[in-house]
Amino acid sequence: MTSTNHAPNPATAAADAPVLSVTDLHVRIPTSEGDVHAVRGISYHLRRGEALGIVGESGSGKSVSALAVLGLLPRTARVSGSIQVAGYEVVGRKDAELTRIRGARVAMVFQDPLTSLNPVHPIGTQITEAIHAHRDVSRAAARERAVELLRTVGIPQPEQRIDAYPHELSGGMRQRVVLAIAMANDPDVIIADEPTTALDVTVQAQVLDALQAARRATGAALVLITHDLGIAAGHVDRVAVMYAGRIVETGSVDEVFSSPQMPYTLGLLGSQPRMDAAPHSRLVPIPGAPPSPDHQLSGCAFAPRCPLAKPVCRTSTPQLTAVSDTHAAACHFADQLAGIRPEELFASNTAPSANPLPEAVERTRSRGEPVLVAEGLVKHFPVRSKGLIRRRSGEIHAVCDVSLTLHAHQTLALVGESGCGKSTTARMLLNLIPPTRGRVSYRGQTLTGLSSSRMRPLRRSMQIVFQDPFASLDPRMTVFDAVAEPLRVHGQFRNGGAERVRELFRLVGLDPAHGNRYPHEFSGGQRQRVGIARALALEPEVLVLDEPVSALDVSVQAGVINLLEELQERLGLSYLFVSHDLAVVRHLADQVAVMYLGRIVETAPVERLFTAAAHPYTQALISAVPIPDPRRERARQRIVLRGDVPSPMHPPSGCRFRTRCPVFARLTEAEQARCATEVPTLADHGNDHAVACHYAVPRSPLGDAFPPHRTP
Amino acid sequence: MSDLHPPASTPAPSASAASPDPVDRSAEHGQLRMVATRFLRHRMAMASLTVLVLTVLFAFLGPLLWPWDHTVHREILPNQPPSWAHPFGTTNAGHDVLGQLMRGTQQTLKVALTVSVLATAFGALWGAVAGYYRGWIDAVMMRIVDVLMVVPLLVAVAAISGNVRGGTTWWAVALIIALFSWTTIARVVRGVVLSLREQEFVEAARAAGASDARIVLHHLLPNAAGPTIVAATLLIATSILLEASMSFLGFGIQAPDISLGLMIDNARTAAFTRPWLFYPPGLFIVMICLTINFIGDGLRDALDPRQTITRR
């Protein structure tokens, strides 16, 4: 970054003065049901070059407080307190005055790169627009700077890409463009609001790298808002944990992650699935759910969920109290938390079936006979031209030659990034969509091609839990009716169906008395439990779990994961677990199949996969997942993949991964030719481990230096 | 659980699951009560319902109480402005306008409500089936809709009603209007269903083994209720006007019988000279349309469980 042509700001002259200073910020948003007190008094100060992570679950007020810094809240919102950007007070200013600092002093990166760029302008125009807004430079100079910015954020061939339209770029590329716009005027503060939540892990790693590059180039302070503790661990210096509109703990990442002084932080760490966890260790969920924002709070907002809560917690609000020079927590009983582990604190609510200590649970689950077998599944979706004739203009090769075997009482995880065909495969296994080629059989009986009436009795044995607990329940049906539906469809409701439904509610941890409520009256985690109850209604043998926890907050997600594990043990279920989240997979799965662009590239028992992955894609995938441990995060060797997933309409010849493969790049020309022409088949490496790579070399993607992690 | 035996328990079409279970019924009861509560709290809808009920009483009970019916009577002085004996005056030919108004409202209501019920039921089902199955079924069904939509309505009406026995009775008129007006409902419902069918709860029902009929009737149509009700209330207004223009062309309800549309048509030259002939039927048409629109609004909100129970 060479540009120095903007006027120096007198306020930043003193190097140590904070560039962003938030003091006692309150935000109230009036709604028809009364005021929502979204932010309830937060303070933080940020110096130039510092990075602060704000972590919290949805509804904790982290985004609202960030929007307040730029004055971007809705007009009706009432903001009080003080926000100073490089000495300039933001609170109380008019919109027109704030345009002077927006982009120039504070810049924002939003979550969704698909909607934060204007689709009708080339990206170059959008970057130069940001430059012209604050600086009087020639068009040529602005364009030159735009190219330079695109290069900084890692966009290849920026001279050509600058004239591309947003739709011509992938999600990761667009987010980098957004980042370039944010950097355009060398701001003092960059606020990134969940910048990678909408992206795949391998792309997330690229964007986070770009974010660090942007920080180095501009020397700006960074506020990184995230729900992912792993991202915070690796990319910021300090964290602030938010809960129900307040900062409940703040400090350096090392202090907060290694010795949390607030039960909520401890709970978050305990409920976060970790890729480096010991096999099959139980997570420690936090009981209950976060308070709804329109709820009137008195005392500590976490008290209803806190095992340490005493009467004083419900009457007096704990203030942030310094634990050390750099660490403060808002808890009346912070001193009792020294050296305590999450499972000790939240002991009462780990699974009721008093399970032994995680270390001891070397679950010797006998592998049963094959239940669900897929052979050579292929799925092509036709792409049709628009208009009356709708000619076939191409084909999406969604799934290509996938074979899987699900054994009784086992969990087979199907892992991959978005668009790799894992959900399509799951639906073909349930015969919800017909395969183009290949066949699926359940206990020897072929499902492929069965009519829906012939399929109906078999549906009792195979059920599915969906990803989105908001879309998977009919909004016009009570949850009782939703759970009863499978029973009604199969004519089993008349004899004792209502009692069965109540039993299912209890099984998944819901109150049967809430049966006549509608889905919107439940929280995400509760709805997902309703979805699980519905899937269990017919006593299935196989449950397909399509990303069942990816839409849930961490503290709630842990409860659902534990429920799934418990149900498997009690009911002897077989799970096909479709997920993009390797950390969750490590907790739940026995066997893992990794998919890339419609093909299975590697399949292995879960332990083997995390210690000796052999396919370069698996290695990159595992290395890209952040671990919520600052020391490990910093020490890790990362394999950051270049580029984006190719279009499934025109997959690369030979090995589909070769365009991004770090191993391929190091091969000789003759060896590369083999990758480009010969499709690698799944070759057996012993112990159920099979890899589809011509040059597979097993290595531990987590690094051998660390023994499996035990919960802190 | 490893039961692979052929369907021993024949999957019952459980749409008719009138379960004898007490808990289940109480849950159902609770839902109905909740819908009723929400509707009762909708001020405009309740006021409109009251007005509409009064209008219906006026149209159906009124003729029993009022001495004059809608036909010509020698005893009536023609062309009189409103008086105590004839509150809405009399016509040139010697009709009592109040008597005409009662009969006209009655006929109009019968036509409009029949049209809306028939056309909505048929159109919603048609649209839902087309949208649910997509592909060539959708293409064929919606081309039929397109063809019906481009036929000039009045020409078709002229062609049909000449050949229908009893072509001028209210039910024949209602049937003919319904035949040509369900298409708008079908289009609206198809559009909604196209997006609904992609939702996971539809897939969940399919995974549970639910039949297509169950998915359409239990999941798709209830979720399409909002737009359907809006379209149906608009349809009522349209059918009142359609009936009037059919009468004007001589294909609708014919004298000596009378409808609101026919009354306006008869009085269209008298709007300034003898306003008592023109305004009462006009106001009744506006009133019926408005009340039905508000009731539709209230119904839409009451049926939507996501609406909070607040007074509006």
mmCIF file with all atom_site columns, N, CA and C in Angstrom, chain A residues 427 432 445 456 458-459 463-464 466 468 471-478 480 485 488-490 498 502 518 520 534 539-540, chain B residues 1 4 11-12 14 21 23-24 31 34 199-201 203-204 206-211 214 218-219 222-223 303 305-306:
data_model
loop_
_atom_site.group_PDB
_atom_site.id
_atom_site.type_symbol
_atom_site.label_atom_id
_atom_site.label_alt_id
_atom_site.label_comp_id
_atom_site.label_asym_id
_atom_site.label_entity_id
_atom_site.label_seq_id
_atom_site.pdbx_PDB_ins_code
_atom_site.Cartn_x
_atom_site.Cartn_y
_atom_site.Cartn_z
_atom_site.occupancy
_atom_site.B_iso_or_equiv
_atom_site.pdbx_formal_charge
_atom_site.auth_seq_id
_atom_site.auth_comp_id
_atom_site.auth_asym_id
_atom_site.auth_atom_id
_atom_site.pdbx_PDB_model_num
ATOM 1   N N  . ARG A 1 427 ? -30.492 -37.656 -0.752 1.00 0.00 ? 427 ARG A N  1
ATOM 2   C CA . ARG A 1 427 ? -31.867 -37.769 -1.230 1.00 0.00 ? 427 ARG A CA 1
ATOM 3   C C  . ARG A 1 427 ? -32.042 -38.958 -2.167 1.00 0.00 ? 427 ARG A C  1
ATOM 4   N N  . LEU A 1 432 ? -35.847 -40.135 -2.715 1.00 0.00 ? 432 LEU A N  1
ATOM 5   C CA . LEU A 1 432 ? -36.666 -38.922 -2.847 1.00 0.00 ? 432 LEU A CA 1
ATOM 6   C C  . LEU A 1 432 ? -36.460 -38.308 -4.224 1.00 0.00 ? 432 LEU A C  1
ATOM 7   N N  . GLN A 1 445 ? -33.132 -55.211 -0.677 1.00 0.00 ? 445 GLN A N  1
ATOM 8   C CA . GLN A 1 445 ? -34.231 -54.889 -1.579 1.00 0.00 ? 445 GLN A CA 1
ATOM 9   C C  . GLN A 1 445 ? -33.915 -53.615 -2.359 1.00 0.00 ? 445 GLN A C  1
ATOM 10  N N  . ARG A 1 456 ? -43.863 -46.697 0.041  1.00 0.00 ? 456 ARG A N  1
ATOM 11  C CA . ARG A 1 456 ? -44.406 -46.184 1.297  1.00 0.00 ? 456 ARG A CA 1
ATOM 12  C C  . ARG A 1 456 ? -44.104 -47.065 2.507  1.00 0.00 ? 456 ARG A C  1
ATOM 13  N N  . LEU A 1 458 ? -41.658 -48.948 2.984  1.00 0.00 ? 458 LEU A N  1
ATOM 14  C CA . LEU A 1 458 ? -40.225 -48.887 3.275  1.00 0.00 ? 458 LEU A CA 1
ATOM 15  C C  . LEU A 1 458 ? -39.844 -47.562 3.917  1.00 0.00 ? 458 LEU A C  1
ATOM 16  N N  . ARG A 1 459 ? -40.651 -46.522 3.680  1.00 0.00 ? 459 ARG A N  1
ATOM 17  C CA . ARG A 1 459 ? -40.343 -45.207 4.245  1.00 0.00 ? 459 ARG A CA 1
ATOM 18  C C  . ARG A 1 459 ? -40.309 -45.254 5.766  1.00 0.00 ? 459 ARG A C  1
ATOM 19  N N  . GLN A 1 463 ? -35.843 -42.440 7.525  1.00 0.00 ? 463 GLN A N  1
ATOM 20  C CA . GLN A 1 463 ? -36.388 -41.102 7.701  1.00 0.00 ? 463 GLN A CA 1
ATOM 21  C C  . GLN A 1 463 ? -35.279 -40.061 7.589  1.00 0.00 ? 463 GLN A C  1
ATOM 22  N N  . ILE A 1 464 ? -35.683 -38.802 7.505  1.00 0.00 ? 464 ILE A N  1
ATOM 23  C CA . ILE A 1 464 ? -34.701 -37.748 7.271  1.00 0.00 ? 464 ILE A CA 1
ATOM 24  C C  . ILE A 1 464 ? -34.947 -36.578 8.215  1.00 0.00 ? 464 ILE A C  1
ATOM 25  N N  . PHE A 1 466 ? -33.952 -32.523 8.468  1.00 0.00 ? 466 PHE A N  1
ATOM 26  C CA . PHE A 1 466 ? -33.468 -31.514 7.538  1.00 0.00 ? 466 PHE A CA 1
ATOM 27  C C  . PHE A 1 466 ? -32.605 -30.466 8.219  1.00 0.00 ? 466 PHE A C  1
ATOM 28  N N  . ASP A 1 468 ? -32.719 -26.962 7.813  1.00 0.00 ? 468 ASP A N  1
ATOM 29  C CA . ASP A 1 468 ? -33.278 -25.686 8.243  1.00 0.00 ? 468 ASP A CA 1
ATOM 30  C C  . ASP A 1 468 ? -34.516 -25.923 9.098  1.00 0.00 ? 468 ASP A C  1
ATOM 31  N N  . ALA A 1 471 ? -37.664 -24.059 7.767  1.00 0.00 ? 471 ALA A N  1
ATOM 32  C CA . ALA A 1 471 ? -38.368 -24.436 6.541  1.00 0.00 ? 471 ALA A CA 1
ATOM 33  C C  . ALA A 1 471 ? -38.904 -25.851 6.600  1.00 0.00 ? 471 ALA A C  1
ATOM 34  N N  . SER A 1 472 ? -38.401 -26.668 7.521  1.00 0.00 ? 472 SER A N  1
ATOM 35  C CA . SER A 1 472 ? -38.768 -28.075 7.445  1.00 0.00 ? 472 SER A CA 1
ATOM 36  C C  . SER A 1 472 ? -40.038 -28.396 8.220  1.00 0.00 ? 472 SER A C  1
ATOM 37  N N  . LEU A 1 473 ? -40.615 -27.408 8.889  1.00 0.00 ? 473 LEU A N  1
ATOM 38  C CA . LEU A 1 473 ? -41.899 -27.637 9.556  1.00 0.00 ? 473 LEU A CA 1
ATOM 39  C C  . LEU A 1 473 ? -42.948 -26.752 8.891  1.00 0.00 ? 473 LEU A C  1
ATOM 40  N N  . ASP A 1 474 ? -44.098 -27.348 8.597  1.00 0.00 ? 474 ASP A N  1
ATOM 41  C CA . ASP A 1 474 ? -45.189 -26.603 7.970  1.00 0.00 ? 474 ASP A CA 1
ATOM 42  C C  . ASP A 1 474 ? -45.665 -25.517 8.942  1.00 0.00 ? 474 ASP A C  1
ATOM 43  N N  . PRO A 1 475 ? -45.545 -24.238 8.551  1.00 0.00 ? 475 PRO A N  1
ATOM 44  C CA . PRO A 1 475 ? -45.899 -23.173 9.485  1.00 0.00 ? 475 PRO A CA 1
ATOM 45  C C  . PRO A 1 475 ? -47.372 -23.164 9.881  1.00 0.00 ? 475 PRO A C  1
ATOM 46  N N  . ARG A 1 476 ? -48.218 -23.842 9.137  1.00 0.00 ? 476 ARG A N  1
ATOM 47  C CA . ARG A 1 476 ? -49.652 -23.840 9.450  1.00 0.00 ? 476 ARG A CA 1
ATOM 48  C C  . ARG A 1 476 ? -50.085 -25.093 10.181 1.00 0.00 ? 476 ARG A C  1
ATOM 49  N N  . MET A 1 477 ? -49.139 -25.876 10.630 1.00 0.00 ? 477 MET A N  1
ATOM 50  C CA . MET A 1 477 ? -49.486 -27.104 11.329 1.00 0.00 ? 477 MET A CA 1
ATOM 51  C C  . MET A 1 477 ? -48.926 -27.024 12.732 1.00 0.00 ? 477 MET A C  1
ATOM 52  N N  . THR A 1 478 ? -49.698 -27.446 13.722 1.00 0.00 ? 478 THR A N  1
ATOM 53  C CA . THR A 1 478 ? -49.139 -27.471 15.070 1.00 0.00 ? 478 THR A CA 1
ATOM 54  C C  . THR A 1 478 ? -48.036 -28.523 15.107 1.00 0.00 ? 478 THR A C  1
ATOM 55  N N  . PHE A 1 480 ? -47.701 -30.818 17.166 1.00 0.00 ? 480 PHE A N  1
ATOM 56  C CA . PHE A 1 480 ? -48.316 -32.131 17.409 1.00 0.00 ? 480 PHE A CA 1
ATOM 57  C C  . PHE A 1 480 ? -48.674 -32.778 16.078 1.00 0.00 ? 480 PHE A C  1
ATOM 58  N N  . GLU A 1 485 ? -47.959 -36.614 11.724 1.00 0.00 ? 485 GLU A N  1
ATOM 59  C CA . GLU A 1 485 ? -48.214 -36.842 10.300 1.00 0.00 ? 485 GLU A CA 1
ATOM 60  C C  . GLU A 1 485 ? -47.723 -38.200 9.784  1.00 0.00 ? 485 GLU A C  1
ATOM 61  N N  . ARG A 1 488 ? -50.122 -40.796 10.824 1.00 0.00 ? 488 ARG A N  1
ATOM 62  C CA . ARG A 1 488 ? -51.394 -40.732 10.090 1.00 0.00 ? 488 ARG A CA 1
ATOM 63  C C  . ARG A 1 488 ? -51.232 -41.301 8.695  1.00 0.00 ? 488 ARG A C  1
ATOM 64  N N  . VAL A 1 489 ? -50.115 -40.925 8.052  1.00 0.00 ? 489 VAL A N  1
ATOM 65  C CA . VAL A 1 489 ? -49.890 -41.392 6.683  1.00 0.00 ? 489 VAL A CA 1
ATOM 66  C C  . VAL A 1 489 ? -49.854 -42.913 6.635  1.00 0.00 ? 489 VAL A C  1
ATOM 67  N N  . HIS A 1 490 ? -49.288 -43.510 7.677  1.00 0.00 ? 490 HIS A N  1
ATOM 68  C CA . HIS A 1 490 ? -49.157 -44.957 7.668  1.00 0.00 ? 490 HIS A CA 1
ATOM 69  C C  . HIS A 1 490 ? -50.264 -45.638 8.449  1.00 0.00 ? 490 HIS A C  1
ATOM 70  N N  . ALA A 1 498 ? -51.776 -40.603 19.674 1.00 0.00 ? 498 ALA A N  1
ATOM 71  C CA . ALA A 1 498 ? -51.562 -39.392 20.461 1.00 0.00 ? 498 ALA A CA 1
ATOM 72  C C  . ALA A 1 498 ? -50.589 -39.659 21.602 1.00 0.00 ? 498 ALA A C  1
ATOM 73  N N  . ARG A 1 502 ? -46.835 -37.953 22.273 1.00 0.00 ? 502 ARG A N  1
ATOM 74  C CA . ARG A 1 502 ? -46.366 -37.370 23.540 1.00 0.00 ? 502 ARG A CA 1
ATOM 75  C C  . ARG A 1 502 ? -45.072 -38.028 24.008 1.00 0.00 ? 502 ARG A C  1
ATOM 76  N N  . TYR A 1 518 ? -47.532 -23.645 17.447 1.00 0.00 ? 518 TYR A N  1
ATOM 77  C CA . TYR A 1 518 ? -47.067 -23.648 16.061 1.00 0.00 ? 518 TYR A CA 1
ATOM 78  C C  . TYR A 1 518 ? -45.545 -23.506 16.024 1.00 0.00 ? 518 TYR A C  1
ATOM 79  N N  . HIS A 1 520 ? -43.461 -21.487 14.788 1.00 0.00 ? 520 HIS A N  1
ATOM 80  C CA . HIS A 1 520 ? -42.797 -20.202 14.994 1.00 0.00 ? 520 HIS A CA 1
ATOM 81  C C  . HIS A 1 520 ? -42.699 -19.835 16.472 1.00 0.00 ? 520 HIS A C  1
ATOM 82  N N  . ARG A 1 534 ? -40.334 -36.094 14.637 1.00 0.00 ? 534 ARG A N  1
ATOM 83  C CA . ARG A 1 534 ? -41.122 -36.505 13.473 1.00 0.00 ? 534 ARG A CA 1
ATOM 84  C C  . ARG A 1 534 ? -40.421 -37.648 12.738 1.00 0.00 ? 534 ARG A C  1
ATOM 85  N N  . GLU A 1 539 ? -40.402 -45.288 14.109 1.00 0.00 ? 539 GLU A N  1
ATOM 86  C CA . GLU A 1 539 ? -39.339 -46.182 14.569 1.00 0.00 ? 539 GLU A CA 1
ATOM 87  C C  . GLU A 1 539 ? -38.460 -46.615 13.405 1.00 0.00 ? 539 GLU A C  1
ATOM 88  N N  . PRO A 1 540 ? -37.803 -45.676 12.737 1.00 0.00 ? 540 PRO A N  1
ATOM 89  C CA . PRO A 1 540 ? -36.987 -46.052 11.596 1.00 0.00 ? 540 PRO A CA 1
ATOM 90  C C  . PRO A 1 540 ? -35.701 -46.737 12.036 1.00 0.00 ? 540 PRO A C  1
ATOM 91  N N  . MET B 2 1   ? -37.970 -54.077 13.528 1.00 0.00 ? 1   MET B N  1
ATOM 92  C CA . MET B 2 1   ? -37.857 -52.910 12.668 1.00 0.00 ? 1   MET B CA 1
ATOM 93  C C  . MET B 2 1   ? -37.421 -53.280 11.264 1.00 0.00 ? 1   MET B C  1
ATOM 94  N N  . LEU B 2 4   ? -39.723 -56.215 6.353  1.00 0.00 ? 4   LEU B N  1
ATOM 95  C CA . LEU B 2 4   ? -39.738 -55.978 4.922  1.00 0.00 ? 4   LEU B CA 1
ATOM 96  C C  . LEU B 2 4   ? -40.967 -56.595 4.301  1.00 0.00 ? 4   LEU B C  1
ATOM 97  N N  . PRO B 2 11  ? -51.792 -48.703 3.967  1.00 0.00 ? 11  PRO B N  1
ATOM 98  C CA . PRO B 2 11  ? -51.709 -47.281 4.301  1.00 0.00 ? 11  PRO B CA 1
ATOM 99  C C  . PRO B 2 11  ? -53.044 -46.601 4.093  1.00 0.00 ? 11  PRO B C  1
ATOM 100 N N  . ALA B 2 12  ? -53.645 -46.214 5.175  1.00 0.00 ? 12  ALA B N  1
ATOM 101 C CA . ALA B 2 12  ? -54.979 -45.626 5.069  1.00 0.00 ? 12  ALA B CA 1
ATOM 102 C C  . ALA B 2 12  ? -54.878 -44.204 4.556  1.00 0.00 ? 12  ALA B C  1
ATOM 103 N N  . SER B 2 14  ? -55.278 -41.108 5.205  1.00 0.00 ? 14  SER B N  1
ATOM 104 C CA . SER B 2 14  ? -55.618 -40.593 6.533  1.00 0.00 ? 14  SER B CA 1
ATOM 105 C C  . SER B 2 14  ? -56.106 -39.156 6.497  1.00 0.00 ? 14  SER B C  1
ATOM 106 N N  . ASP B 2 21  ? -59.518 -39.715 19.426 1.00 0.00 ? 21  ASP B N  1
ATOM 107 C CA . ASP B 2 21  ? -58.704 -39.438 20.588 1.00 0.00 ? 21  ASP B CA 1
ATOM 108 C C  . ASP B 2 21  ? -59.070 -38.096 21.218 1.00 0.00 ? 21  ASP B C  1
ATOM 109 N N  . VAL B 2 23  ? -57.437 -36.077 23.308 1.00 0.00 ? 23  VAL B N  1
ATOM 110 C CA . VAL B 2 23  ? -56.406 -35.027 23.344 1.00 0.00 ? 23  VAL B CA 1
ATOM 111 C C  . VAL B 2 23  ? -56.288 -34.351 21.985 1.00 0.00 ? 23  VAL B C  1
ATOM 112 N N  . ASP B 2 24  ? -56.268 -35.218 20.961 1.00 0.00 ? 24  ASP B N  1
ATOM 113 C CA . ASP B 2 24  ? -56.118 -34.700 19.618 1.00 0.00 ? 24  ASP B CA 1
ATOM 114 C C  . ASP B 2 24  ? -57.237 -33.736 19.293 1.00 0.00 ? 24  ASP B C  1
ATOM 115 N N  . GLN B 2 31  ? -57.162 -24.945 18.160 1.00 0.00 ? 31  GLN B N  1
ATOM 116 C CA . GLN B 2 31  ? -56.789 -24.189 16.965 1.00 0.00 ? 31  GLN B CA 1
ATOM 117 C C  . GLN B 2 31  ? -57.962 -23.389 16.427 1.00 0.00 ? 31  GLN B C  1
ATOM 118 N N  . MET B 2 34  ? -58.559 -20.491 18.445 1.00 0.00 ? 34  MET B N  1
ATOM 119 C CA . MET B 2 34  ? -57.553 -19.455 18.253 1.00 0.00 ? 34  MET B CA 1
ATOM 120 C C  . MET B 2 34  ? -57.852 -18.649 16.987 1.00 0.00 ? 34  MET B C  1
ATOM 121 N N  . GLN B 2 199 ? -39.976 -26.055 -0.479 1.00 0.00 ? 199 GLN B N  1
ATOM 122 C CA . GLN B 2 199 ? -39.643 -25.962 0.948  1.00 0.00 ? 199 GLN B CA 1
ATOM 123 C C  . GLN B 2 199 ? -39.438 -27.347 1.544  1.00 0.00 ? 199 GLN B C  1
ATOM 124 N N  . GLU B 2 200 ? -38.625 -27.352 2.591  1.00 0.00 ? 200 GLU B N  1
ATOM 125 C CA . GLU B 2 200 ? -38.257 -28.652 3.141  1.00 0.00 ? 200 GLU B CA 1
ATOM 126 C C  . GLU B 2 200 ? -39.437 -29.374 3.780  1.00 0.00 ? 200 GLU B C  1
ATOM 127 N N  . PHE B 2 201 ? -40.453 -28.639 4.243  1.00 0.00 ? 201 PHE B N  1
ATOM 128 C CA . PHE B 2 201 ? -41.530 -29.379 4.906  1.00 0.00 ? 201 PHE B CA 1
ATOM 129 C C  . PHE B 2 201 ? -42.314 -30.230 3.921  1.00 0.00 ? 201 PHE B C  1
ATOM 130 N N  . GLU B 2 203 ? -40.818 -31.744 1.384  1.00 0.00 ? 203 GLU B N  1
ATOM 131 C CA . GLU B 2 203 ? -39.951 -32.908 1.233  1.00 0.00 ? 203 GLU B CA 1
ATOM 132 C C  . GLU B 2 203 ? -40.069 -33.824 2.453  1.00 0.00 ? 203 GLU B C  1
ATOM 133 N N  . ALA B 2 204 ? -40.207 -33.202 3.631  1.00 0.00 ? 204 ALA B N  1
ATOM 134 C CA . ALA B 2 204 ? -40.359 -33.997 4.844  1.00 0.00 ? 204 ALA B CA 1
ATOM 135 C C  . ALA B 2 204 ? -41.615 -34.849 4.756  1.00 0.00 ? 204 ALA B C  1
ATOM 136 N N  . ARG B 2 206 ? -43.008 -35.893 2.032  1.00 0.00 ? 206 ARG B N  1
ATOM 137 C CA . ARG B 2 206 ? -42.772 -36.956 1.056  1.00 0.00 ? 206 ARG B CA 1
ATOM 138 C C  . ARG B 2 206 ? -41.928 -38.066 1.666  1.00 0.00 ? 206 ARG B C  1
ATOM 139 N N  . ALA B 2 207 ? -40.941 -37.661 2.467  1.00 0.00 ? 207 ALA B N  1
ATOM 140 C CA . ALA B 2 207 ? -40.088 -38.657 3.103  1.00 0.00 ? 207 ALA B CA 1
ATOM 141 C C  . ALA B 2 207 ? -40.879 -39.492 4.091  1.00 0.00 ? 207 ALA B C  1
ATOM 142 N N  . ALA B 2 208 ? -41.955 -38.916 4.649  1.00 0.00 ? 208 ALA B N  1
ATOM 143 C CA . ALA B 2 208 ? -42.786 -39.682 5.573  1.00 0.00 ? 208 ALA B CA 1
ATOM 144 C C  . ALA B 2 208 ? -43.704 -40.628 4.819  1.00 0.00 ? 208 ALA B C  1
ATOM 145 N N  . GLY B 2 209 ? -43.722 -40.500 3.505  1.00 0.00 ? 209 GLY B N  1
ATOM 146 C CA . GLY B 2 209 ? -44.565 -41.378 2.704  1.00 0.00 ? 209 GLY B CA 1
ATOM 147 C C  . GLY B 2 209 ? -45.930 -40.790 2.384  1.00 0.00 ? 209 GLY B C  1
ATOM 148 N N  . ALA B 2 210 ? -46.106 -39.506 2.600  1.00 0.00 ? 210 ALA B N  1
ATOM 149 C CA . ALA B 2 210 ? -47.405 -38.890 2.351  1.00 0.00 ? 210 ALA B CA 1
ATOM 150 C C  . ALA B 2 210 ? -47.719 -38.927 0.857  1.00 0.00 ? 210 ALA B C  1
ATOM 151 N N  . SER B 2 211 ? -49.000 -39.152 0.543  1.00 0.00 ? 211 SER B N  1
ATOM 152 C CA . SER B 2 211 ? -49.412 -39.191 -0.854 1.00 0.00 ? 211 SER B CA 1
ATOM 153 C C  . SER B 2 211 ? -49.461 -37.775 -1.411 1.00 0.00 ? 211 SER B C  1
ATOM 154 N N  . ARG B 2 214 ? -52.400 -35.820 -0.176 1.00 0.00 ? 214 ARG B N  1
ATOM 155 C CA . ARG B 2 214 ? -52.246 -35.299 1.176  1.00 0.00 ? 214 ARG B CA 1
ATOM 156 C C  . ARG B 2 214 ? -51.356 -34.059 1.175  1.00 0.00 ? 214 ARG B C  1
ATOM 157 N N  . HIS B 2 218 ? -53.113 -30.903 2.531  1.00 0.00 ? 218 HIS B N  1
ATOM 158 C CA . HIS B 2 218 ? -52.754 -30.587 3.914  1.00 0.00 ? 218 HIS B CA 1
ATOM 159 C C  . HIS B 2 218 ? -51.624 -29.576 4.044  1.00 0.00 ? 218 HIS B C  1
ATOM 160 N N  . HIS B 2 219 ? -50.743 -29.517 3.039  1.00 0.00 ? 219 HIS B N  1
ATOM 161 C CA . HIS B 2 219 ? -49.579 -28.646 3.179  1.00 0.00 ? 219 HIS B CA 1
ATOM 162 C C  . HIS B 2 219 ? -49.621 -27.462 2.229  1.00 0.00 ? 219 HIS B C  1
ATOM 163 N N  . PRO B 2 222 ? -53.277 -25.024 2.441  1.00 0.00 ? 222 PRO B N  1
ATOM 164 C CA . PRO B 2 222 ? -53.355 -24.150 3.629  1.00 0.00 ? 222 PRO B CA 1
ATOM 165 C C  . PRO B 2 222 ? -52.293 -23.052 3.628  1.00 0.00 ? 222 PRO B C  1
ATOM 166 N N  . ASN B 2 223 ? -51.110 -23.369 3.127  1.00 0.00 ? 223 ASN B N  1
ATOM 167 C CA . ASN B 2 223 ? -50.068 -22.349 3.115  1.00 0.00 ? 223 ASN B CA 1
ATOM 168 C C  . ASN B 2 223 ? -50.268 -21.317 2.027  1.00 0.00 ? 223 ASN B C  1
ATOM 169 N N  . LEU B 2 303 ? -56.209 -16.945 9.973  1.00 0.00 ? 303 LEU B N  1
ATOM 170 C CA . LEU B 2 303 ? -55.755 -18.284 9.616  1.00 0.00 ? 303 LEU B CA 1
ATOM 171 C C  . LEU B 2 303 ? -54.249 -18.420 9.696  1.00 0.00 ? 303 LEU B C  1
ATOM 172 N N  . PRO B 2 305 ? -51.079 -18.620 11.624 1.00 0.00 ? 305 PRO B N  1
ATOM 173 C CA . PRO B 2 305 ? -50.693 -18.772 13.034 1.00 0.00 ? 305 PRO B CA 1
ATOM 174 C C  . PRO B 2 305 ? -49.558 -17.850 13.450 1.00 0.00 ? 305 PRO B C  1
ATOM 175 N N  . ARG B 2 306 ? -48.839 -17.282 12.473 1.00 0.00 ? 306 ARG B N  1
ATOM 176 C CA . ARG B 2 306 ? -47.718 -16.426 12.849 1.00 0.00 ? 306 ARG B CA 1
ATOM 177 C C  . ARG B 2 306 ? -48.162 -15.049 13.313 1.00 0.00 ? 306 ARG B C  1
#
